[in-house]
């Protein structure tokens, strides 16, 4: 009989070695390990580039909004409706 105090970890590190899913699936399906590693690296680089570009674009948008808000608000933080561009059809 064993008593466990506190939460159990979601996996036991001495029994499981976590591997990336795509690479593991390809190896188990019979693909050469070197090819599986190349595909896994491609996926990891793609994820990294996507996150980097998304963060950079988000930062640019935030800076543009901050610069635009200086023009749309006065010193007492009131919205200046006369400075808004109205699109008429």
Short mmCIF file of N, CA and C in Angstrom, two decimals:
data_model
loop_
_atom_site.label_atom_id
_atom_site.label_comp_id
_atom_site.label_asym_id
_atom_site.label_seq_id
_atom_site.Cartn_x
_atom_site.Cartn_y
_atom_site.Cartn_z
N UNK A 1 0.85 -1.18 0.00
CA UNK A 1 0.00 0.00 0.00
C UNK A 1 0.89 1.24 0.00
N UNK A 2 0.59 2.16 -0.91
CA UNK A 2 1.37 3.39 -0.97
C UNK A 2 0.44 4.59 -0.81
N UNK A 3 0.95 5.61 -0.18
CA UNK A 3 0.19 6.84 0.04
C UNK A 3 0.87 7.94 -0.77
N UNK A 4 0.07 8.63 -1.59
CA UNK A 4 0.59 9.72 -2.39
C UNK A 4 0.07 11.03 -1.83
N UNK A 5 0.98 11.90 -1.46
CA UNK A 5 0.61 13.21 -0.94
C UNK A 5 0.94 14.24 -2.01
N UNK A 6 -0.05 15.02 -2.42
CA UNK A 6 0.16 16.02 -3.46
C UNK A 6 -0.20 15.48 -4.83
N UNK A 7 -0.15 16.35 -5.83
CA UNK A 7 -0.53 15.92 -7.18
C UNK A 7 0.52 15.02 -7.81
N UNK A 8 0.05 14.09 -8.63
CA UNK A 8 0.96 13.23 -9.37
C UNK A 8 1.40 13.94 -10.64
N UNK A 9 2.63 13.72 -11.09
CA UNK A 9 3.02 14.31 -12.37
C UNK A 9 2.25 13.65 -13.51
N UNK A 10 2.09 14.36 -14.61
CA UNK A 10 1.29 13.83 -15.72
C UNK A 10 2.01 12.70 -16.44
N UNK A 11 3.31 12.54 -16.22
CA UNK A 11 4.03 11.37 -16.74
C UNK A 11 5.19 11.10 -15.79
N UNK A 12 5.64 9.88 -15.80
CA UNK A 12 6.78 9.50 -14.97
C UNK A 12 8.04 9.62 -15.82
N UNK A 13 8.95 10.54 -15.51
CA UNK A 13 10.10 10.77 -16.38
C UNK A 13 11.03 9.56 -16.49
N UNK A 14 11.06 8.69 -15.51
CA UNK A 14 11.95 7.54 -15.61
C UNK A 14 11.39 6.46 -16.53
N UNK A 15 10.12 6.55 -16.91
CA UNK A 15 9.51 5.54 -17.77
C UNK A 15 9.22 6.04 -19.18
N UNK A 16 9.09 7.32 -19.38
CA UNK A 16 8.70 7.85 -20.68
C UNK A 16 9.73 8.85 -21.18
N UNK A 17 10.00 8.78 -22.46
CA UNK A 17 10.87 9.75 -23.11
C UNK A 17 10.01 10.49 -24.11
N UNK A 18 9.64 11.74 -23.83
CA UNK A 18 8.76 12.45 -24.78
C UNK A 18 9.50 12.77 -26.07
N UNK A 19 8.93 12.38 -27.19
CA UNK A 19 9.48 12.66 -28.51
C UNK A 19 8.47 13.47 -29.30
N UNK A 20 8.93 14.29 -30.23
CA UNK A 20 7.98 15.02 -31.07
C UNK A 20 7.11 14.04 -31.85
N UNK A 21 5.83 14.35 -31.97
CA UNK A 21 4.86 13.43 -32.53
C UNK A 21 5.06 13.10 -33.99
N UNK A 22 5.37 14.08 -34.83
CA UNK A 22 5.51 13.81 -36.26
C UNK A 22 6.69 12.91 -36.53
N UNK A 23 7.80 13.18 -35.87
CA UNK A 23 9.00 12.38 -36.07
C UNK A 23 8.76 10.95 -35.59
N UNK A 24 8.13 10.80 -34.45
CA UNK A 24 7.85 9.47 -33.92
C UNK A 24 6.92 8.70 -34.85
N UNK A 25 5.90 9.36 -35.35
CA UNK A 25 4.97 8.71 -36.26
C UNK A 25 5.66 8.24 -37.53
N UNK A 26 6.54 9.06 -38.07
CA UNK A 26 7.24 8.66 -39.29
C UNK A 26 8.18 7.49 -39.04
N UNK A 27 8.87 7.51 -37.90
CA UNK A 27 9.79 6.41 -37.59
C UNK A 27 9.01 5.12 -37.38
N UNK A 28 7.89 5.21 -36.66
CA UNK A 28 7.08 4.01 -36.43
C UNK A 28 6.46 3.49 -37.72
N UNK A 29 6.24 4.38 -38.70
CA UNK A 29 5.66 3.97 -39.97
C UNK A 29 6.71 3.37 -40.91
N UNK A 30 7.98 3.46 -40.54
CA UNK A 30 9.02 2.83 -41.35
C UNK A 30 9.87 3.79 -42.15
N UNK A 31 9.69 5.06 -41.97
CA UNK A 31 10.49 6.05 -42.68
C UNK A 31 11.90 6.08 -42.08
N UNK A 32 12.91 6.40 -42.88
CA UNK A 32 14.27 6.50 -42.33
C UNK A 32 14.34 7.61 -41.26
N UNK A 33 15.03 7.35 -40.17
CA UNK A 33 15.10 8.36 -39.09
C UNK A 33 15.68 9.70 -39.53
N UNK A 34 16.64 9.70 -40.44
CA UNK A 34 17.24 10.96 -40.90
C UNK A 34 16.19 11.82 -41.62
N UNK A 35 15.34 11.18 -42.42
CA UNK A 35 14.28 11.91 -43.11
C UNK A 35 13.24 12.44 -42.12
N UNK A 36 12.91 11.62 -41.11
CA UNK A 36 11.95 12.05 -40.09
C UNK A 36 12.49 13.25 -39.32
N UNK A 37 13.77 13.25 -39.03
CA UNK A 37 14.39 14.39 -38.32
C UNK A 37 14.34 15.64 -39.19
N UNK A 38 14.59 15.50 -40.50
CA UNK A 38 14.52 16.66 -41.40
C UNK A 38 13.12 17.27 -41.42
N UNK A 39 12.10 16.41 -41.49
CA UNK A 39 10.73 16.92 -41.48
C UNK A 39 10.41 17.58 -40.14
N UNK A 40 10.87 17.00 -39.04
CA UNK A 40 10.60 17.59 -37.73
C UNK A 40 11.29 18.95 -37.60
N UNK A 41 12.52 19.06 -38.12
CA UNK A 41 13.21 20.34 -38.08
C UNK A 41 12.48 21.38 -38.94
N UNK A 42 11.96 20.96 -40.09
CA UNK A 42 11.20 21.86 -40.95
C UNK A 42 9.97 22.40 -40.21
N UNK A 43 9.26 21.50 -39.53
CA UNK A 43 8.08 21.93 -38.78
C UNK A 43 8.46 22.88 -37.65
N UNK A 44 9.52 22.57 -36.91
CA UNK A 44 9.93 23.43 -35.80
C UNK A 44 10.38 24.80 -36.30
N UNK A 45 11.13 24.85 -37.40
CA UNK A 45 11.54 26.14 -37.96
C UNK A 45 10.33 26.92 -38.45
N UNK A 46 9.37 26.24 -39.06
CA UNK A 46 8.16 26.92 -39.53
C UNK A 46 7.39 27.53 -38.38
N UNK A 47 7.25 26.78 -37.29
CA UNK A 47 6.56 27.30 -36.11
C UNK A 47 7.31 28.51 -35.54
N UNK A 48 8.64 28.41 -35.46
CA UNK A 48 9.44 29.51 -34.93
C UNK A 48 9.32 30.77 -35.79
N UNK A 49 9.40 30.60 -37.11
CA UNK A 49 9.29 31.75 -38.01
C UNK A 49 7.90 32.37 -37.92
N UNK A 50 6.87 31.53 -37.84
CA UNK A 50 5.50 32.04 -37.75
C UNK A 50 5.31 32.85 -36.47
N UNK A 51 5.81 32.35 -35.37
CA UNK A 51 5.68 33.07 -34.09
C UNK A 51 6.46 34.39 -34.15
N UNK A 52 7.65 34.34 -34.72
CA UNK A 52 8.46 35.56 -34.80
C UNK A 52 7.79 36.62 -35.67
N UNK A 53 7.30 36.21 -36.84
CA UNK A 53 6.62 37.18 -37.71
C UNK A 53 5.33 37.69 -37.08
N UNK A 54 4.58 36.83 -36.43
CA UNK A 54 3.35 37.26 -35.78
C UNK A 54 3.60 38.24 -34.66
N UNK A 55 4.65 37.99 -33.89
CA UNK A 55 4.99 38.91 -32.80
C UNK A 55 5.46 40.25 -33.36
N UNK A 56 6.28 40.20 -34.40
CA UNK A 56 6.75 41.44 -35.02
C UNK A 56 5.62 42.25 -35.60
N UNK A 57 4.70 41.57 -36.32
CA UNK A 57 3.55 42.28 -36.90
C UNK A 57 2.66 42.85 -35.80
N UNK A 58 2.45 42.09 -34.73
CA UNK A 58 1.65 42.59 -33.61
C UNK A 58 2.27 43.81 -32.97
N UNK A 59 3.59 43.82 -32.86
CA UNK A 59 4.28 44.97 -32.30
C UNK A 59 4.14 46.19 -33.20
N UNK A 60 4.27 45.98 -34.51
CA UNK A 60 4.10 47.11 -35.44
C UNK A 60 2.69 47.68 -35.38
N UNK A 61 1.69 46.82 -35.28
CA UNK A 61 0.31 47.29 -35.18
C UNK A 61 0.11 48.07 -33.88
N UNK A 62 0.67 47.57 -32.79
CA UNK A 62 0.52 48.26 -31.51
C UNK A 62 1.18 49.63 -31.54
N UNK A 63 2.34 49.73 -32.17
CA UNK A 63 3.03 51.02 -32.28
C UNK A 63 2.23 51.97 -33.17
N UNK A 64 1.66 51.45 -34.27
CA UNK A 64 0.86 52.29 -35.16
C UNK A 64 -0.40 52.79 -34.46
N UNK A 65 -1.04 51.94 -33.69
CA UNK A 65 -2.24 52.35 -32.96
C UNK A 65 -1.88 53.40 -31.91
N UNK A 66 -0.75 53.20 -31.22
CA UNK A 66 -0.33 54.18 -30.21
C UNK A 66 -0.01 55.52 -30.87
N UNK A 67 0.63 55.50 -32.03
CA UNK A 67 0.94 56.75 -32.73
C UNK A 67 -0.34 57.42 -33.22
N UNK A 68 -1.29 56.63 -33.69
CA UNK A 68 -2.55 57.19 -34.15
C UNK A 68 -3.40 57.73 -33.02
N UNK A 69 -3.29 57.13 -31.85
CA UNK A 69 -4.12 57.60 -30.73
C UNK A 69 -3.68 58.97 -30.24
N UNK A 70 -2.41 59.32 -30.44
CA UNK A 70 -1.97 60.66 -30.06
C UNK A 70 -2.66 61.72 -30.91
N UNK A 71 -2.96 61.35 -32.15
CA UNK A 71 -3.59 62.29 -33.05
C UNK A 71 -5.09 62.38 -32.79
N UNK A 72 -5.70 61.29 -32.34
CA UNK A 72 -7.15 61.25 -32.17
C UNK A 72 -7.61 61.77 -30.81
N UNK A 73 -6.70 61.89 -29.86
CA UNK A 73 -7.07 62.35 -28.52
C UNK A 73 -6.32 63.62 -28.19
N UNK A 74 -6.94 64.47 -27.39
CA UNK A 74 -6.27 65.70 -26.99
C UNK A 74 -5.56 65.50 -25.66
N UNK A 75 -5.07 66.57 -25.08
CA UNK A 75 -4.30 66.49 -23.85
C UNK A 75 -5.10 66.00 -22.65
N UNK A 76 -6.42 66.16 -22.70
CA UNK A 76 -7.27 65.70 -21.59
C UNK A 76 -7.90 64.35 -21.88
N UNK A 77 -7.33 63.64 -22.89
CA UNK A 77 -7.77 62.30 -23.27
C UNK A 77 -9.22 62.25 -23.73
N UNK A 78 -9.62 63.28 -24.45
CA UNK A 78 -10.95 63.30 -25.06
C UNK A 78 -10.82 62.96 -26.54
N UNK A 79 -11.75 62.20 -27.05
CA UNK A 79 -11.74 61.84 -28.46
C UNK A 79 -12.08 63.05 -29.30
N UNK A 80 -11.25 63.33 -30.27
CA UNK A 80 -11.47 64.46 -31.17
C UNK A 80 -12.16 63.94 -32.42
N UNK A 81 -13.48 64.12 -32.49
CA UNK A 81 -14.25 63.63 -33.63
C UNK A 81 -13.93 64.39 -34.90
N UNK A 82 -13.47 65.63 -34.78
CA UNK A 82 -13.14 66.40 -35.97
C UNK A 82 -11.89 65.88 -36.67
N UNK A 83 -11.08 65.08 -35.98
CA UNK A 83 -9.88 64.53 -36.57
C UNK A 83 -10.09 63.16 -37.21
N UNK A 84 -11.27 62.58 -37.05
CA UNK A 84 -11.57 61.29 -37.68
C UNK A 84 -11.90 61.50 -39.14
N UNK A 85 -11.43 60.63 -39.98
CA UNK A 85 -11.75 60.72 -41.41
C UNK A 85 -13.05 59.94 -41.63
N UNK A 86 -14.01 60.60 -42.24
CA UNK A 86 -15.30 59.99 -42.49
C UNK A 86 -15.36 59.57 -43.97
N UNK A 87 -15.64 58.32 -44.22
CA UNK A 87 -15.76 57.83 -45.60
C UNK A 87 -17.21 58.00 -46.04
N UNK A 88 -17.39 58.74 -47.07
CA UNK A 88 -18.76 58.94 -47.60
C UNK A 88 -18.89 58.21 -48.92
N UNK A 89 -20.07 57.65 -49.11
CA UNK A 89 -20.29 56.90 -50.35
C UNK A 89 -21.17 57.65 -51.30
#
